[in-house]
Amino acid sequence: MAAISYDNEAILKYFADRRKIDFPLLADPDSKIVRAYQVLNVEATGQFKGMARPGYFFIDPHGVIREKFFEAKYRERLSGNNVVAKLFPELGEEVTNSVEAPHLQLTVAQSDRIAFPGNRIVLTAEVRLSSDVHVYAPGARGYKPTNLLITPIRELQLKSAVYPRSKILYLPAIKERVPVFEGTFRIRQDVQVPTSADFSNSLGADGKTITIAGELEYQACDSKICFTPASVPVQWQLQVLPLDRQRAPEDIQHK
C-alpha cells in the first residue's frame, strides 16, 4: 500500500513522522501522477491547486486497475480499512466480538475502532450455521427473513445494509421454494461520519465515543423443525476524533 500526494517530500516526511505513518508516502509535487489517473481536483485553487480528489485504486501485480473507490463529495471518503474489508473481507475487521444467539454463531465486527469526520466505516454481522441449519433470506414469505436493523443515530448517517446472494431451497413437505442463507455469510452496513461544522465542533479536542446499537432478526430451521423467530441485540462502539488541522512549518508549506 502507498499514498500519493501533491505535497513535497519535506511536507510528507513531517506528516509521516508526526503521525507515525509506516507505509510509503509518495510525493507528486507537479501532480503528474494525479493527472495521469484523472483525479485532479480542478476546483482547487491557491495553495490547494494540484491536489487530487481523495480515493483509492486497487492495482494488481500486472499494473491493471481492478477496483477504484471514490465518493461524490470531496469531504467524504472510505476509511482504508473499509476498502480492505470490501476487497478482502477476512482482513478488514479491526474489532470483533462474539454475540450469544440461538441456533447460530454470531460475530459483530467493524472496519475501524477510530474514525474522523468524513470517514465511512463498515459494520459487519457474520453468521455461522451448522450444516443442517438455514435461515430465511430477505424476500421469504410466511417466515421471518434475516434482517439487520440499526437504530438511527442523529450523529451518523446509515447506509443500506448489503446482504449476500441467497440460494433457493425447495421444501418438499409443503412444496415451496424459499430464499435462504446457509453456511457462513456476512451482512455489511456502511456508516458515514458527518462533516458539518456543528458535528466537528461537538468533538472538542478529545473526540467522543458513539454507541451504535441494533438487532439481528432471523428464523432458523433444521431438517426437522423451524424454530421460533429470534431477535438478538448487537452493538458497536466508534470513537470519533477531530481532524488533524496542524500544518507543516511555514518554510516547507505550499506557496
Coordinates of C-alpha atoms in Angstrom, one line a residue:
M1 CA 0.0 0.0 0.0
A2 CA 1.2 3.5 -0.8
A3 CA -0.3 7.0 -0.7
I4 CA 0.3 9.7 -3.4
S5 CA 0.0 13.4 -2.6
Y6 CA 0.8 16.7 -4.4
D7 CA 2.8 17.6 -1.3
N8 CA 6.6 17.7 -1.5
E9 CA 8.9 15.3 0.2
A10 CA 9.6 17.6 3.2
I11 CA 5.8 18.0 4.0
L12 CA 5.2 14.3 3.7
K13 CA 8.2 13.4 5.9
Y14 CA 6.9 15.9 8.5
F15 CA 3.4 14.5 8.4
A16 CA 4.6 10.8 8.5
D17 CA 6.9 11.4 11.4
R18 CA 4.3 13.3 13.4
R19 CA 1.5 10.7 12.7
K20 CA 3.8 7.7 12.9
I21 CA 2.8 6.5 9.4
D22 CA 4.8 3.4 8.4
F23 CA 3.7 2.9 4.8
P24 CA 5.2 4.8 1.8
L25 CA 4.0 8.4 1.1
L26 CA 4.9 9.3 -2.5
A27 CA 5.5 13.0 -3.4
D28 CA 3.9 14.2 -6.7
P29 CA 4.5 18.0 -6.4
D30 CA 3.8 18.6 -10.1
S31 CA 0.6 16.5 -10.0
K32 CA 1.8 14.4 -12.9
I33 CA 0.5 11.1 -11.4
V34 CA -2.6 12.8 -10.2
R35 CA -3.4 13.9 -13.7
A36 CA -2.4 10.6 -15.2
Y37 CA -5.0 8.9 -13.0
Q38 CA -7.6 11.6 -13.9
V39 CA -8.3 12.5 -10.3
L40 CA -7.1 16.1 -10.3
N41 CA -9.4 18.4 -8.3
V42 CA -9.9 21.1 -10.9
E43 CA -11.8 23.3 -8.4
A44 CA -8.9 23.6 -6.0
T45 CA -7.1 27.0 -6.1
G46 CA -4.3 28.8 -4.3
Q47 CA -2.2 26.6 -2.0
F48 CA -4.5 23.6 -2.8
K49 CA -4.0 23.8 -6.6
G50 CA -2.8 20.4 -7.9
M51 CA -4.4 18.3 -5.2
A52 CA -6.3 15.1 -6.0
R53 CA -9.8 14.1 -5.2
P54 CA -9.3 11.6 -2.4
G55 CA -9.9 7.9 -3.2
Y56 CA -8.3 4.5 -3.7
F57 CA -7.2 2.4 -6.6
F58 CA -6.6 -1.3 -6.3
I59 CA -3.9 -2.3 -8.8
D60 CA -2.9 -5.9 -9.5
P61 CA 0.7 -7.1 -9.8
H62 CA 0.5 -6.5 -13.6
G63 CA -0.4 -2.9 -13.1
V64 CA -4.0 -3.2 -14.1
I65 CA -6.6 -1.2 -12.1
R66 CA -9.1 -3.7 -10.8
E67 CA -11.2 -1.5 -8.5
K68 CA -11.5 2.1 -7.6
F69 CA -13.2 3.7 -4.6
F70 CA -14.3 7.4 -4.8
E71 CA -17.1 9.4 -3.2
A72 CA -19.2 12.1 -4.9
K73 CA -18.5 14.6 -2.1
Y74 CA -14.9 15.7 -1.6
R75 CA -15.1 15.6 2.2
E76 CA -16.5 12.1 2.4
R77 CA -14.2 9.1 1.9
L78 CA -14.0 5.4 2.7
S79 CA -11.6 4.6 5.5
G80 CA -8.6 2.5 4.4
N81 CA -9.8 -0.4 6.5
N82 CA -13.3 -0.2 4.8
V83 CA -11.6 -0.6 1.4
V84 CA -9.7 -3.6 2.6
A85 CA -12.9 -5.1 4.0
K86 CA -14.6 -4.7 0.6
L87 CA -11.7 -6.3 -1.2
F88 CA -10.7 -8.9 1.4
P89 CA -13.5 -9.3 4.0
E90 CA -11.5 -11.6 6.3
L91 CA -8.7 -8.9 6.6
G92 CA -10.7 -5.7 7.1
E93 CA -12.0 -6.2 10.6
E94 CA -10.2 -4.2 13.3
V95 CA -12.7 -5.1 16.1
T96 CA -14.6 -8.3 16.5
N97 CA -17.0 -9.5 19.3
S98 CA -19.0 -12.7 19.7
V99 CA -22.7 -12.4 20.5
E100 CA -24.8 -15.1 22.1
A101 CA -27.6 -16.2 19.7
P102 CA -29.8 -19.2 19.5
H103 CA -29.2 -21.8 16.7
L104 CA -26.2 -20.0 15.2
Q105 CA -22.9 -18.4 15.9
L106 CA -22.9 -14.6 15.6
T107 CA -19.9 -12.3 15.4
V108 CA -20.1 -8.5 15.0
A109 CA -17.2 -6.6 13.6
Q110 CA -16.2 -3.1 12.4
S111 CA -13.5 -2.0 10.0
D112 CA -12.3 0.8 12.3
R113 CA -12.4 1.5 16.0
I114 CA -11.4 5.1 15.4
A115 CA -12.9 7.4 12.7
F116 CA -12.7 11.1 11.7
P117 CA -15.3 13.5 10.2
G118 CA -16.0 12.4 6.6
N119 CA -14.9 8.8 7.1
R120 CA -17.1 5.9 6.0
I121 CA -16.6 2.7 8.0
V122 CA -18.3 -0.6 7.7
L123 CA -20.1 -2.7 10.3
T124 CA -20.4 -6.4 9.8
A125 CA -22.6 -9.2 11.3
E126 CA -21.1 -12.6 10.5
V127 CA -23.4 -15.6 10.9
R128 CA -22.1 -19.2 11.0
L129 CA -24.7 -22.0 10.7
S130 CA -24.2 -25.7 11.2
S131 CA -24.5 -27.9 8.1
D132 CA -28.2 -28.9 8.7
V133 CA -29.4 -25.4 9.6
H134 CA -30.6 -22.5 7.4
V135 CA -32.1 -19.1 8.0
Y136 CA -34.5 -17.3 5.7
A137 CA -33.3 -14.5 3.4
P138 CA -35.0 -11.3 2.5
G139 CA -37.9 -11.9 0.3
A140 CA -39.1 -15.1 2.1
R141 CA -42.8 -15.1 2.6
G142 CA -44.5 -16.8 5.6
Y143 CA -41.3 -16.8 7.6
K144 CA -39.1 -14.3 9.4
P145 CA -36.4 -13.2 7.0
T146 CA -32.9 -12.3 8.2
N147 CA -32.7 -8.5 8.8
L148 CA -30.0 -6.3 10.3
L149 CA -31.7 -3.3 11.9
I150 CA -29.5 -0.5 13.1
T151 CA -31.2 2.1 15.4
P152 CA -31.0 5.5 13.7
I153 CA -28.4 7.9 15.2
R154 CA -28.7 11.6 14.8
E155 CA -24.9 11.9 14.7
L156 CA -24.3 9.3 12.0
Q157 CA -25.7 8.5 8.5
L158 CA -26.6 4.9 8.0
K159 CA -26.3 3.4 4.5
S160 CA -28.4 0.5 3.3
A161 CA -27.4 -2.9 4.6
V162 CA -25.8 -5.2 2.0
Y163 CA -26.8 -8.9 2.1
P164 CA -25.1 -11.8 0.3
R165 CA -26.7 -13.7 -2.5
S166 CA -29.2 -16.2 -1.2
K167 CA -30.0 -19.7 -2.5
I168 CA -33.4 -21.2 -3.3
L169 CA -34.3 -24.1 -1.1
Y170 CA -37.1 -26.5 -2.0
L171 CA -39.2 -27.7 0.9
P172 CA -40.8 -30.9 -0.4
A173 CA -43.2 -31.3 2.6
I174 CA -45.0 -28.2 1.7
K175 CA -43.9 -27.9 -1.9
E176 CA -42.4 -24.4 -1.5
R177 CA -39.3 -22.7 -2.8
V178 CA -37.9 -20.1 -0.4
P179 CA -34.7 -18.0 -0.4
V180 CA -32.3 -18.9 2.4
F181 CA -28.8 -18.4 3.7
E182 CA -26.6 -21.4 4.6
G183 CA -23.1 -22.0 6.0
T184 CA -21.3 -18.7 6.8
F185 CA -22.3 -15.4 5.5
R186 CA -21.8 -11.7 6.2
I187 CA -24.2 -8.7 6.3
R188 CA -22.4 -5.4 5.8
Q189 CA -23.6 -1.8 6.6
D190 CA -21.6 1.3 5.9
V191 CA -21.8 4.2 8.4
Q192 CA -20.9 7.8 7.3
V193 CA -19.4 10.2 9.9
P194 CA -20.7 13.7 9.1
T195 CA -18.5 16.7 8.1
S196 CA -20.7 19.5 9.3
A197 CA -19.2 22.3 11.4
D198 CA -21.7 21.6 14.2
F199 CA -20.6 18.0 14.5
S200 CA -16.9 18.8 14.2
N201 CA -17.2 21.4 16.9
S202 CA -19.0 18.9 19.1
L203 CA -15.9 16.7 19.1
G204 CA -13.8 19.2 21.1
A205 CA -10.1 18.3 21.4
D206 CA -10.5 14.7 22.6
G207 CA -13.4 13.5 20.4
K208 CA -16.2 11.3 21.6
T209 CA -17.4 7.7 21.6
I210 CA -20.6 6.8 19.8
T211 CA -22.6 3.7 20.5
I212 CA -24.2 2.1 17.5
A213 CA -26.9 -0.4 18.5
G214 CA -29.4 -2.5 16.7
E215 CA -30.7 -6.1 16.4
L216 CA -30.4 -9.1 14.1
E217 CA -33.7 -10.7 13.3
Y218 CA -33.9 -14.2 11.8
Q219 CA -35.7 -17.5 11.8
A220 CA -33.6 -20.7 11.8
C221 CA -34.7 -24.1 10.7
D222 CA -33.0 -27.5 10.7
S223 CA -34.0 -30.7 8.8
K224 CA -36.8 -31.4 11.2
I225 CA -38.2 -28.2 12.7
C226 CA -38.5 -24.4 12.2
F227 CA -37.6 -22.6 15.4
T228 CA -39.4 -19.5 16.8
P229 CA -38.2 -16.3 15.2
A230 CA -35.4 -14.6 17.2
S231 CA -34.1 -11.1 17.7
V232 CA -30.6 -10.6 19.1
P233 CA -29.2 -7.3 20.3
V234 CA -26.0 -6.1 18.6
Q235 CA -23.7 -3.2 19.4
W236 CA -20.6 -1.4 18.2
Q237 CA -18.5 1.4 19.7
L238 CA -16.9 4.0 17.5
Q239 CA -14.5 6.6 18.7
V240 CA -14.6 9.8 16.5
L241 CA -11.7 12.2 16.8
P242 CA -11.3 15.7 15.4
L243 CA -9.5 16.2 12.1
D244 CA -5.8 17.0 12.4
R245 CA -5.5 20.5 11.1
Q246 CA -1.9 21.2 12.1
R247 CA 0.0 22.4 9.1
A248 CA 3.6 21.8 8.2
P249 CA 6.2 24.5 9.2
E250 CA 5.9 27.7 7.1
D251 CA 9.2 27.2 5.3
I252 CA 8.1 24.0 3.6
Q253 CA 4.4 24.9 3.0
H254 CA 2.9 25.3 -0.4
K255 CA 3.3 28.8 -1.7

